[in-house]
mmCIF file of C-alpha atoms and ligand atoms in Angstrom:
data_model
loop_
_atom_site.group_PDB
_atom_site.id
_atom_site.type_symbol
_atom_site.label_atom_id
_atom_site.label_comp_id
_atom_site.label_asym_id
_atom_site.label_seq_id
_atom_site.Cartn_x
_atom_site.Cartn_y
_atom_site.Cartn_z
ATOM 1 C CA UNK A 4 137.015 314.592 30.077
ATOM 2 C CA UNK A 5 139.006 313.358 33.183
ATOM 3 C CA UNK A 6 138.106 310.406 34.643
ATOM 4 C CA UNK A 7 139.372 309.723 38.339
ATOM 5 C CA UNK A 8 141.732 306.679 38.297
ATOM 6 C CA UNK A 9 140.764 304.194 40.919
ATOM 7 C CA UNK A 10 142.736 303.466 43.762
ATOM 8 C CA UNK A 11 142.872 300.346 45.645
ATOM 9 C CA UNK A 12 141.298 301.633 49.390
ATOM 10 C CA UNK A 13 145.042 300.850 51.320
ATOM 11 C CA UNK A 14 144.004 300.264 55.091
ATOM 12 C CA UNK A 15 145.716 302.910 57.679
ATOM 13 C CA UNK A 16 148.247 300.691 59.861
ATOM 14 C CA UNK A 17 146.636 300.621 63.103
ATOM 15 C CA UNK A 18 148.811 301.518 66.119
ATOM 16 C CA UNK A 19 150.133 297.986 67.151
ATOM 17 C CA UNK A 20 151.588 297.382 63.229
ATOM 18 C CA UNK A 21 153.093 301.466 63.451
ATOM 19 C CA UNK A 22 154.890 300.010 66.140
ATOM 20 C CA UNK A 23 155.905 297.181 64.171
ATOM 21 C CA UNK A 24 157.543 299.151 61.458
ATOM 22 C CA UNK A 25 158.469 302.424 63.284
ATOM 23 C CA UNK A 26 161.938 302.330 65.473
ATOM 24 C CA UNK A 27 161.896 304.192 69.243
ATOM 25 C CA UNK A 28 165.089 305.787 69.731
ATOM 26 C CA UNK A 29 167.346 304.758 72.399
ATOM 27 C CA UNK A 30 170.652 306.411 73.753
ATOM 28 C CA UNK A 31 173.885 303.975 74.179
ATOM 29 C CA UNK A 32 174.525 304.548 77.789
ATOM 30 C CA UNK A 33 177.812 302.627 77.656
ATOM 31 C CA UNK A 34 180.364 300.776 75.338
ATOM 32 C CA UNK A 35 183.089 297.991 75.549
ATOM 33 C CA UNK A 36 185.496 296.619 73.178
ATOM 34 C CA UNK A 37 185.142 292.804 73.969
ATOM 35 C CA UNK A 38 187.527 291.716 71.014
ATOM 36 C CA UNK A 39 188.871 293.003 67.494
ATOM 37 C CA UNK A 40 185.694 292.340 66.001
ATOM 38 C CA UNK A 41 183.080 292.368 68.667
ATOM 39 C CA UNK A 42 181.191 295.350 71.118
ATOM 40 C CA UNK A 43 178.741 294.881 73.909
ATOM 41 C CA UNK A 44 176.501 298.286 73.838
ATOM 42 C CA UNK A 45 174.604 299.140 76.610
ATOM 43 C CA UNK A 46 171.004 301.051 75.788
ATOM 44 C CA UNK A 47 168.710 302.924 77.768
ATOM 45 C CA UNK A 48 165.349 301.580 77.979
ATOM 46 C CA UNK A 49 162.717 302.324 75.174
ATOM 47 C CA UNK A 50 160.635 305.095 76.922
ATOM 48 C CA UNK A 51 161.973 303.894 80.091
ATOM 49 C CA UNK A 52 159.843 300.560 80.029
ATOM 50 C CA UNK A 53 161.976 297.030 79.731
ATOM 51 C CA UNK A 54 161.986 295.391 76.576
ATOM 52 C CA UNK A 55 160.309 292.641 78.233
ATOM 53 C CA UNK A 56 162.009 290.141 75.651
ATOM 54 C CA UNK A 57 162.551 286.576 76.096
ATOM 55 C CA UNK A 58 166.611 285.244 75.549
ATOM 56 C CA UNK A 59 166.763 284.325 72.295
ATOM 57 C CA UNK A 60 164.664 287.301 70.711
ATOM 58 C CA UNK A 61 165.964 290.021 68.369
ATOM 59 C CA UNK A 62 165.585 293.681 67.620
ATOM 60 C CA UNK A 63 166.271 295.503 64.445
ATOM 61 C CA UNK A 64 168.649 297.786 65.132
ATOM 62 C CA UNK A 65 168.850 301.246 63.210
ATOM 63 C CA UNK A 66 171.605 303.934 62.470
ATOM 64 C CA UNK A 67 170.385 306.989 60.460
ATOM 65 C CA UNK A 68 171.409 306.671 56.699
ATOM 66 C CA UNK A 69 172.953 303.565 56.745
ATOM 67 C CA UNK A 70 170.194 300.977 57.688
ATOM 68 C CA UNK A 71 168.997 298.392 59.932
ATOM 69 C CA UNK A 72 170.353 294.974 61.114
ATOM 70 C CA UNK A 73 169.267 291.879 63.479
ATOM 71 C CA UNK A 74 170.458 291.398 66.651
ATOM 72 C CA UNK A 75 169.951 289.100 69.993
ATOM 73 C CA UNK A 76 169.762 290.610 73.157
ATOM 74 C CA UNK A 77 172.189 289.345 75.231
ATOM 75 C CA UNK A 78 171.616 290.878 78.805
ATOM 76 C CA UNK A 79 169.248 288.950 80.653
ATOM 77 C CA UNK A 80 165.976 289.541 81.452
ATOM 78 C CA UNK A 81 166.355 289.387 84.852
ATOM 79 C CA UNK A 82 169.243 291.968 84.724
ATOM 80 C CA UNK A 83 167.198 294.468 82.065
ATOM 81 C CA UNK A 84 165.000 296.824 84.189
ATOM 82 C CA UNK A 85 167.532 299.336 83.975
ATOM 83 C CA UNK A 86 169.342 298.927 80.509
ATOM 84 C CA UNK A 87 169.572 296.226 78.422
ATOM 85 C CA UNK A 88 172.614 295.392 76.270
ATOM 86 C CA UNK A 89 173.323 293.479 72.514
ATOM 87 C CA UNK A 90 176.906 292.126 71.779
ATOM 88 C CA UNK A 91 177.612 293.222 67.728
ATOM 89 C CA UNK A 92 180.468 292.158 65.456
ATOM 90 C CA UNK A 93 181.554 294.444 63.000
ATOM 91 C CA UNK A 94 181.144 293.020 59.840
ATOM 92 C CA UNK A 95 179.337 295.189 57.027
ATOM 93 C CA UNK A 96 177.653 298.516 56.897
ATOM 94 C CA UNK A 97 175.015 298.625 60.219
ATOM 95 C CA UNK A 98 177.495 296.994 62.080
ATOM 96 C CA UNK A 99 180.593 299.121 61.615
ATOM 97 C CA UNK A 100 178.689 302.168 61.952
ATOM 98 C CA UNK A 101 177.479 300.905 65.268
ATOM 99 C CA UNK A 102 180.576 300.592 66.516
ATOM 100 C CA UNK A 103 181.749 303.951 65.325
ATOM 101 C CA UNK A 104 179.166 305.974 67.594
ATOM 102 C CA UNK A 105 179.766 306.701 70.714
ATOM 103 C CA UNK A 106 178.288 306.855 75.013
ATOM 104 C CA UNK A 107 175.170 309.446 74.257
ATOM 105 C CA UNK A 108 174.565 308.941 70.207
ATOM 106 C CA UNK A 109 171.259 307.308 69.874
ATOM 107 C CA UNK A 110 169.803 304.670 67.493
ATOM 108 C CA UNK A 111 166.569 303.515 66.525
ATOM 109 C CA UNK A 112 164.631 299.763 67.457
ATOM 110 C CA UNK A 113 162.100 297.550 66.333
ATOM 111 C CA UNK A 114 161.164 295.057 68.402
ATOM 112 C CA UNK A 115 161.765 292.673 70.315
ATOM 113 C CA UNK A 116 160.982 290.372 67.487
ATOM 114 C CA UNK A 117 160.661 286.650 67.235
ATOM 115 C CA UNK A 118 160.313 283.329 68.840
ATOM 116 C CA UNK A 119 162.768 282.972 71.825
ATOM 117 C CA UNK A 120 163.788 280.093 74.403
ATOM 118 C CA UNK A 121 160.476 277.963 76.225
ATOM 119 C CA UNK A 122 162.514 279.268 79.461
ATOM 120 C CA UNK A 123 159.335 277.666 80.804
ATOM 121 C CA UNK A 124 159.878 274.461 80.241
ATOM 122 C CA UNK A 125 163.514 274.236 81.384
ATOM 123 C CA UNK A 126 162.212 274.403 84.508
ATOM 124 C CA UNK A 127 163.618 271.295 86.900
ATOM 125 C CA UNK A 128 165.823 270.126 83.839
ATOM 126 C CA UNK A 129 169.267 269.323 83.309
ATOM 127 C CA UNK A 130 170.547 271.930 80.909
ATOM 128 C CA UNK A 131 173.271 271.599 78.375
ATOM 129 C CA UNK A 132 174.496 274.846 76.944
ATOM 130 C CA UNK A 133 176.768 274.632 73.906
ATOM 131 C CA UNK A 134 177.683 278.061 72.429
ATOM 132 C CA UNK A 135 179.871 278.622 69.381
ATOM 133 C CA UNK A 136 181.794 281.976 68.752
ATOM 134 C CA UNK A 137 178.911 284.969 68.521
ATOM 135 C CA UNK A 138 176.338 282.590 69.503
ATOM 136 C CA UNK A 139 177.120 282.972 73.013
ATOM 137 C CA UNK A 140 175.846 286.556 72.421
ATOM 138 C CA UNK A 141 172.074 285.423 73.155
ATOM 139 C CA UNK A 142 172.555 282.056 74.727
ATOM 140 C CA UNK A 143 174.348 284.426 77.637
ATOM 141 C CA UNK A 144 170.817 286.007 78.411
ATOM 142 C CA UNK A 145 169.538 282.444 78.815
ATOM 143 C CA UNK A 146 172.306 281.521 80.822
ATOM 144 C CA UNK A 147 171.719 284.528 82.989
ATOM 145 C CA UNK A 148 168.642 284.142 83.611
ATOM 146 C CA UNK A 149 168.590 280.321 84.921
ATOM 147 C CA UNK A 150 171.714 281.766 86.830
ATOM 148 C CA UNK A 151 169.657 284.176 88.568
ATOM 149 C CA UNK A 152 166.894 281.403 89.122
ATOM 150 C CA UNK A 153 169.848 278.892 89.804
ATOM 151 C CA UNK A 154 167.495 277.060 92.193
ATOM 152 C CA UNK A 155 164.716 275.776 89.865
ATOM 153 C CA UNK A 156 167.014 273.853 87.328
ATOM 154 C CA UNK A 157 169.582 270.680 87.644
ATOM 155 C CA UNK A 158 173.066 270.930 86.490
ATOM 156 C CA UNK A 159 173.983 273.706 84.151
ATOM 157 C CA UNK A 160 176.965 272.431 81.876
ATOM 158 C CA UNK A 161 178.601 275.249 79.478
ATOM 159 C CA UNK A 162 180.403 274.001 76.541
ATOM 160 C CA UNK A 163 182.121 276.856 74.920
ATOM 161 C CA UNK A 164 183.962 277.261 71.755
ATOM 162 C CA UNK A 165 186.051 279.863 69.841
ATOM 163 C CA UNK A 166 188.559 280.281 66.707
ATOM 164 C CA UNK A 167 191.299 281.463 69.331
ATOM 165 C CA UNK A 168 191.802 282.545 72.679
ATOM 166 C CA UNK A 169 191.606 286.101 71.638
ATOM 167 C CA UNK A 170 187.819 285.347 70.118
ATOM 168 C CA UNK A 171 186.394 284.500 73.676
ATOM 169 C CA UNK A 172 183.759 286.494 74.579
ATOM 170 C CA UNK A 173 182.336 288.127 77.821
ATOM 171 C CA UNK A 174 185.828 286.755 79.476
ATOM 172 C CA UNK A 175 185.047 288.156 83.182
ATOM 173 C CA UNK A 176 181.681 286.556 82.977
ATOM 174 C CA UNK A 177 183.471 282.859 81.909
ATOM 175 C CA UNK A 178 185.478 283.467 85.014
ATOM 176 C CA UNK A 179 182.762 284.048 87.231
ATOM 177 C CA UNK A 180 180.635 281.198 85.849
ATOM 178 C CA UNK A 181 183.812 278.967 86.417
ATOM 179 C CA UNK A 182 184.124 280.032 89.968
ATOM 180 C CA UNK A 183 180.372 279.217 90.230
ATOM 181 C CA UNK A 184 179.702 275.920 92.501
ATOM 182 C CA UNK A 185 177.365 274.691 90.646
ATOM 183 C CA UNK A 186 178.076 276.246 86.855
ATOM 184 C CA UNK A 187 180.208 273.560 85.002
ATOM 185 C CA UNK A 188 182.012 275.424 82.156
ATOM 186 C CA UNK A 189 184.429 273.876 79.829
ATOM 187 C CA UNK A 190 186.253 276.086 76.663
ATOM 188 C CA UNK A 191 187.979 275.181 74.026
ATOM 189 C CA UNK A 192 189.840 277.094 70.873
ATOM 190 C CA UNK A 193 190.306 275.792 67.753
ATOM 191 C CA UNK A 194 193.858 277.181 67.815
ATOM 192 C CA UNK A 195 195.804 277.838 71.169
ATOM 193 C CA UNK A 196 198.293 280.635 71.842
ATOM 194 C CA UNK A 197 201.119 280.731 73.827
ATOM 195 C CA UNK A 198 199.225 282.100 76.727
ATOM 196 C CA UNK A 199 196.658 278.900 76.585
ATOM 197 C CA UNK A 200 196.469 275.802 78.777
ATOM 198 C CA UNK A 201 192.922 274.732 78.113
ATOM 199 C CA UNK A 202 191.661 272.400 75.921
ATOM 200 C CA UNK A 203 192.131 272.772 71.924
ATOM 201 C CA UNK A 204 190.092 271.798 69.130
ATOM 202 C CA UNK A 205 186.451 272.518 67.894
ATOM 203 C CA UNK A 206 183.606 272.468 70.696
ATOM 204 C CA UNK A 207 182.975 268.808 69.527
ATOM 205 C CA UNK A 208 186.147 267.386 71.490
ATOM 206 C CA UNK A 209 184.860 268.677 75.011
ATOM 207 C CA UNK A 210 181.860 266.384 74.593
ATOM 208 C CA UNK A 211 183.689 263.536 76.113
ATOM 209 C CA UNK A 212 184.641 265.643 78.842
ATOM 210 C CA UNK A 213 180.737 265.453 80.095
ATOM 211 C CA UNK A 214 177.865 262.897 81.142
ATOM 212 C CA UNK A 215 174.752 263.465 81.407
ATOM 213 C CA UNK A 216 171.266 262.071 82.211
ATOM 214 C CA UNK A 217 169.270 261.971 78.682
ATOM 215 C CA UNK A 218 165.735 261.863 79.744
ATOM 216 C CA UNK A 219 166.148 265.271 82.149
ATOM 217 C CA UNK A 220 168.213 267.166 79.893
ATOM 218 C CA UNK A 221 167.686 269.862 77.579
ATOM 219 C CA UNK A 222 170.256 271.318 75.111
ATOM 220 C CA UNK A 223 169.842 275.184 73.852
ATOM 221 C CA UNK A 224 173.197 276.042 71.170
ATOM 222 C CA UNK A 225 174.026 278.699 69.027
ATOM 223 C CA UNK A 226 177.034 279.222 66.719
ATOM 224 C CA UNK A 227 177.807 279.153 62.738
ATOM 225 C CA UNK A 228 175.431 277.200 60.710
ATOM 226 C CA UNK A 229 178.242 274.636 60.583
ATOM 227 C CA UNK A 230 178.984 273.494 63.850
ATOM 228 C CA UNK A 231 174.942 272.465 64.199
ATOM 229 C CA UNK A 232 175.471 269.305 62.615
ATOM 230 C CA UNK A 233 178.603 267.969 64.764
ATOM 231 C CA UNK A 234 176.845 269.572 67.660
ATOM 232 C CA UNK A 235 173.789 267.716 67.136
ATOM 233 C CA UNK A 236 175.569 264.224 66.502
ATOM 234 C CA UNK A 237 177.319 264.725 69.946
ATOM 235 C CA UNK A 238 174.050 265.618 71.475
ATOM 236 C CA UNK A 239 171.792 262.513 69.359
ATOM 237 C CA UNK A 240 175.219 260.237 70.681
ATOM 238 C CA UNK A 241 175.005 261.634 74.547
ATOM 239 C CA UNK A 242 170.758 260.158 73.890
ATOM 240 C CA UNK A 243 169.241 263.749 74.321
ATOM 241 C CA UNK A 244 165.798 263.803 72.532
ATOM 242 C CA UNK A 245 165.052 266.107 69.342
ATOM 243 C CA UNK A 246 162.308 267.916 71.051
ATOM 244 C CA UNK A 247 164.899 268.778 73.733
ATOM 245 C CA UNK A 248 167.873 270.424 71.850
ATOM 246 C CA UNK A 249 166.762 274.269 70.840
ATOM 247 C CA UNK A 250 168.639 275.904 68.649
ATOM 248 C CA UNK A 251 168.987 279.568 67.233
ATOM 249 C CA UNK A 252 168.666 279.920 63.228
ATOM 250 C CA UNK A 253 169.646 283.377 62.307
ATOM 251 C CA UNK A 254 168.327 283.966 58.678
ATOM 252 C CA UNK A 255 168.859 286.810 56.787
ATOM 253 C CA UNK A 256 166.352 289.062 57.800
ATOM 254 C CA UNK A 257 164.730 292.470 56.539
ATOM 255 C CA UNK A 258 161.487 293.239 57.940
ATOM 256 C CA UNK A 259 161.560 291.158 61.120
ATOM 257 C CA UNK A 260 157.938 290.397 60.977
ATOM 258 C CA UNK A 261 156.736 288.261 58.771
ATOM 259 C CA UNK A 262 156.279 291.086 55.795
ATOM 260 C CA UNK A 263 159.379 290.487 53.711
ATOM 261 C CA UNK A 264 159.748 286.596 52.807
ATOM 262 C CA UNK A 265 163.818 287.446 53.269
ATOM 263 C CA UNK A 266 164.157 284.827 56.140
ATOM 264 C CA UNK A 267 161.827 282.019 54.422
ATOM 265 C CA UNK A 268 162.672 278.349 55.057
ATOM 266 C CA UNK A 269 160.531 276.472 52.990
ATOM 267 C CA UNK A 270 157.115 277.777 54.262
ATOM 268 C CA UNK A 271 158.274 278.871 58.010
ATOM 269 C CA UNK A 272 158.942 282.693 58.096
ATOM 270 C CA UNK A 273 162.162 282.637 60.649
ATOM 271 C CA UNK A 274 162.048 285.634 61.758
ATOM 272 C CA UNK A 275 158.083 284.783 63.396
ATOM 273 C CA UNK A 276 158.114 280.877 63.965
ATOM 274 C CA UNK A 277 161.960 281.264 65.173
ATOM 275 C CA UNK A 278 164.295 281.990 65.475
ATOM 276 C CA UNK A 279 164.543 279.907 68.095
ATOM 277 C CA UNK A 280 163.535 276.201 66.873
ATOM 278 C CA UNK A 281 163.373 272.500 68.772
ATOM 279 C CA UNK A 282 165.139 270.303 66.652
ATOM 280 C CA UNK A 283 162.090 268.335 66.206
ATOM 281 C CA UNK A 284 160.307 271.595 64.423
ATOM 282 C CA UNK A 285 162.973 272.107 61.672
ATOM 283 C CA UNK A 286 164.394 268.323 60.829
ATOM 284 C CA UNK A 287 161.885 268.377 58.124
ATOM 285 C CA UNK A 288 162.980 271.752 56.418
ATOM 286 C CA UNK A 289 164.645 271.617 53.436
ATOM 287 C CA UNK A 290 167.831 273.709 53.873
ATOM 288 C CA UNK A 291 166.796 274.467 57.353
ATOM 289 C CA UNK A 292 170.435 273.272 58.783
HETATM 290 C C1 FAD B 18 168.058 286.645 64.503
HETATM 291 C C2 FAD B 18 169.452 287.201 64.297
HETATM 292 C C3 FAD B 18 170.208 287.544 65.395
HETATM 293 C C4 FAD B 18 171.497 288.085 65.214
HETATM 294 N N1 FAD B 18 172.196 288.428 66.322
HETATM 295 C C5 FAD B 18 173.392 289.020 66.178
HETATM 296 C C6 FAD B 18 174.119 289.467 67.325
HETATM 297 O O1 FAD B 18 173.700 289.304 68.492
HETATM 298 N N2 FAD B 18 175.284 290.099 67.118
HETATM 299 C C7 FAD B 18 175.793 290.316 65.842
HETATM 300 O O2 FAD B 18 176.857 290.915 65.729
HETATM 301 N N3 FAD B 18 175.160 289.876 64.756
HETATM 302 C C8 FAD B 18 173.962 289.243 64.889
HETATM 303 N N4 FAD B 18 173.287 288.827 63.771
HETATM 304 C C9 FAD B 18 173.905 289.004 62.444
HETATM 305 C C10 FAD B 18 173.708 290.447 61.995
HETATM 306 O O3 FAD B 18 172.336 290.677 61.771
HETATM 307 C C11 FAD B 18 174.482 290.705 60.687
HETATM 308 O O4 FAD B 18 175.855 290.572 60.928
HETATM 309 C C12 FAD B 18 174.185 292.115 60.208
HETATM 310 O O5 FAD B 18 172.849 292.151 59.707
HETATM 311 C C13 FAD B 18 175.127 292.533 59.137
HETATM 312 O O6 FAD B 18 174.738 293.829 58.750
HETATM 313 P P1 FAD B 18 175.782 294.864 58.123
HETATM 314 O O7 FAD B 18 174.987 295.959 57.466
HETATM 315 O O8 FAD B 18 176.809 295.272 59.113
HETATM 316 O O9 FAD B 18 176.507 293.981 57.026
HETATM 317 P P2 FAD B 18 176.283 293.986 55.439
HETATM 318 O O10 FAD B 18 176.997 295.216 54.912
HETATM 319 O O11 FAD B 18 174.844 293.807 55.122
HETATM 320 O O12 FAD B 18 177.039 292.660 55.071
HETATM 321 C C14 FAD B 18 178.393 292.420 55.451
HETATM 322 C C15 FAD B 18 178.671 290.938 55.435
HETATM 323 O O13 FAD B 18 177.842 290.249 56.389
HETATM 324 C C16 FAD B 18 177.049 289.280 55.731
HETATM 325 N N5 FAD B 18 175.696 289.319 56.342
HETATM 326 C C17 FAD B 18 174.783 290.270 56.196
HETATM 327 N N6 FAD B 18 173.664 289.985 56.897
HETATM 328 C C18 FAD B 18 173.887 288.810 57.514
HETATM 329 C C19 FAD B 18 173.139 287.971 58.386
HETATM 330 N N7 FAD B 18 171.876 288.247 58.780
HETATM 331 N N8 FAD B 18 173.719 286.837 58.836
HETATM 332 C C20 FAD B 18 174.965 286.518 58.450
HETATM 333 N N9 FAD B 18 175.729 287.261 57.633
HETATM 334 C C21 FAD B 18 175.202 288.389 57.175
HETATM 335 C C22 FAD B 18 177.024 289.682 54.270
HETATM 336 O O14 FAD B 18 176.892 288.576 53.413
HETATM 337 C C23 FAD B 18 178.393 290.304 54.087
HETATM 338 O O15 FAD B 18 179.368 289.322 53.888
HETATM 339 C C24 FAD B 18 172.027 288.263 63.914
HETATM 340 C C25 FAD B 18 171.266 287.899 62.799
HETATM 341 C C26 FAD B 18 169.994 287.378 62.982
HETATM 342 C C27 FAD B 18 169.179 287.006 61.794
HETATM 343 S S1 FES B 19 162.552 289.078 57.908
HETATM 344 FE FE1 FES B 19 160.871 289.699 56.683
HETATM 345 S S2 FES B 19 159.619 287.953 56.684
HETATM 346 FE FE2 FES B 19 161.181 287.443 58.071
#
């Protein structure tokens, strides 16, 4: 006699969670070398509609047979209705075959994914940007975006750190937020050249360079996991509050919503509750910074 196993009844994704898990394909439109290491790709738009992301999300990003990986967007919002573009260092498998394709090869996204910056609430605030290395990758949407709405914020102070001079990213965009009236940038390497006449050390040393007015500013950084707790120091020592200072805590991350547990702090999935984060939200995680 046979007898029919029982199956668990599995539920059919609906559409919306198909569209979680399934990537659109998207053409690279364009490609430039920004350093060594790093790339700034330029997509066409998922079925011609704008990601309609917030700086500070992520997509998964997918090339056939080799896998999927995290990454910001870095173009704007305000500057995506055409295109939109991500900024990827070559480091492992994903990323090196990303940079190996070429103007017209397509690859597949999730997303955008994630918690981004309350670009809401910067409104009529100071704001104190304080990118490290890569991490200027999605802070440079943010800082794009209040460019392009330059009118509803206070001062905008960049702080912006690299290994070497050679490690600066998006270098014609520095220069034309330098030239900018009211854009105050200040770099720094860790390690000059012969070439450099700035300012050397880590991104800590160009805090003295800068004042500011605690109770209207808000801080947004992004960099290695290390320089969050000098950062933070310099930015508890200039008096800015921890619900003001929003920072970007990139997790390893699989599914990029809330499916996988690879990104778990504690009990807060990062890839869903971040993986953007006040400092107020996280200072009680365990292993959070
Ligand atoms: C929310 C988020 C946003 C990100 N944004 C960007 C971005 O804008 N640009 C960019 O270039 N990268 C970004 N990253 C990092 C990027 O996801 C990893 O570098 C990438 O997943 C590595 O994949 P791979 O297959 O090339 O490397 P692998 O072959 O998987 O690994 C190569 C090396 O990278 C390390 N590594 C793998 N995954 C990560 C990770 N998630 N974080 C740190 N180290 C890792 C491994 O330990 C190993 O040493 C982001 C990560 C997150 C979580
Ligand atoms: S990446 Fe899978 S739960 Fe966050």
């Amino acid at each position: 006699m046979i007898i029919a196993a029982s199956h668990p009844t599995v539920a059919e994704p609906t559409l919306d969670e198909r569209q979680l898990y399934l990537p659109t394909f998207v053409r690279i439109l364009d490609i430039k070398p920004l350093t060594d290491l790093e790339k700034v790709f330029t997509f066409e738009l998922p079925n011609g509609r704008p990601l309609g992301h917030r700086p500070g999300q992520f997509i998964e990003v997918s090339v056939l047979g080799v896998g999927e990986a995290p990454i910001s967007i870095s173009s704007s919002p305000s500057r995506s209705n055409k295109s939109f573009e991500l900024c990827v260092r070559r480091v492992g498998d994903v990323t090196s075959a990303l940079h190996s394709l070429k103007p017209g090869d397509k690859v597949g996204i999730r997303g955008p994914f994630g918690r981004g910056f309350p670009f809401e609430k910067f409104r009529g605030k100071d704001l104190l940007f304080t990118p490290g290395g890569l991490g200027l990758a999605p802070l440079r949407s943010l800082i794009n975006q209040v460019i392009d709405e330059r009118a509803m914020f206070g001062r905008v102070v960049i702080l912006y750190g690299a290994r070497n001079p050679g490690e600066l990213l998006f270098k014609d965009e520095l220069k034309h937020w330098d030239e900018m009236e009211d854009v105050e940038l200040y770099l720094t390497v860790d390690r000059g050249d012969d070439s450099w006449t700035g300012n050397t050390g880590v991104i800590t040393t160009l805090f003295r360079h800068i004042s500011v007015y605690p109770r209207n500013t808000v801080a947004a950084t992004c960099g290695p996991p290390i320089m969050y707790r000098f950062v933070l120091m310099e930015l508890f020592g200039k008096g800015i509050s921890e619900g003001n200072i929003w920072l970007s805590l990139e997790r390893r991350m699989k599914c990029g919503v809330g499916k996988c547990g690879h990104c778990q702090i504690n009990n807060v999935y990062a890839c869903q509750s971040g993986p953007v984060f006040s400092y107020k939200e996280i200072k009680g995680l365990e292993e959070a910074l």
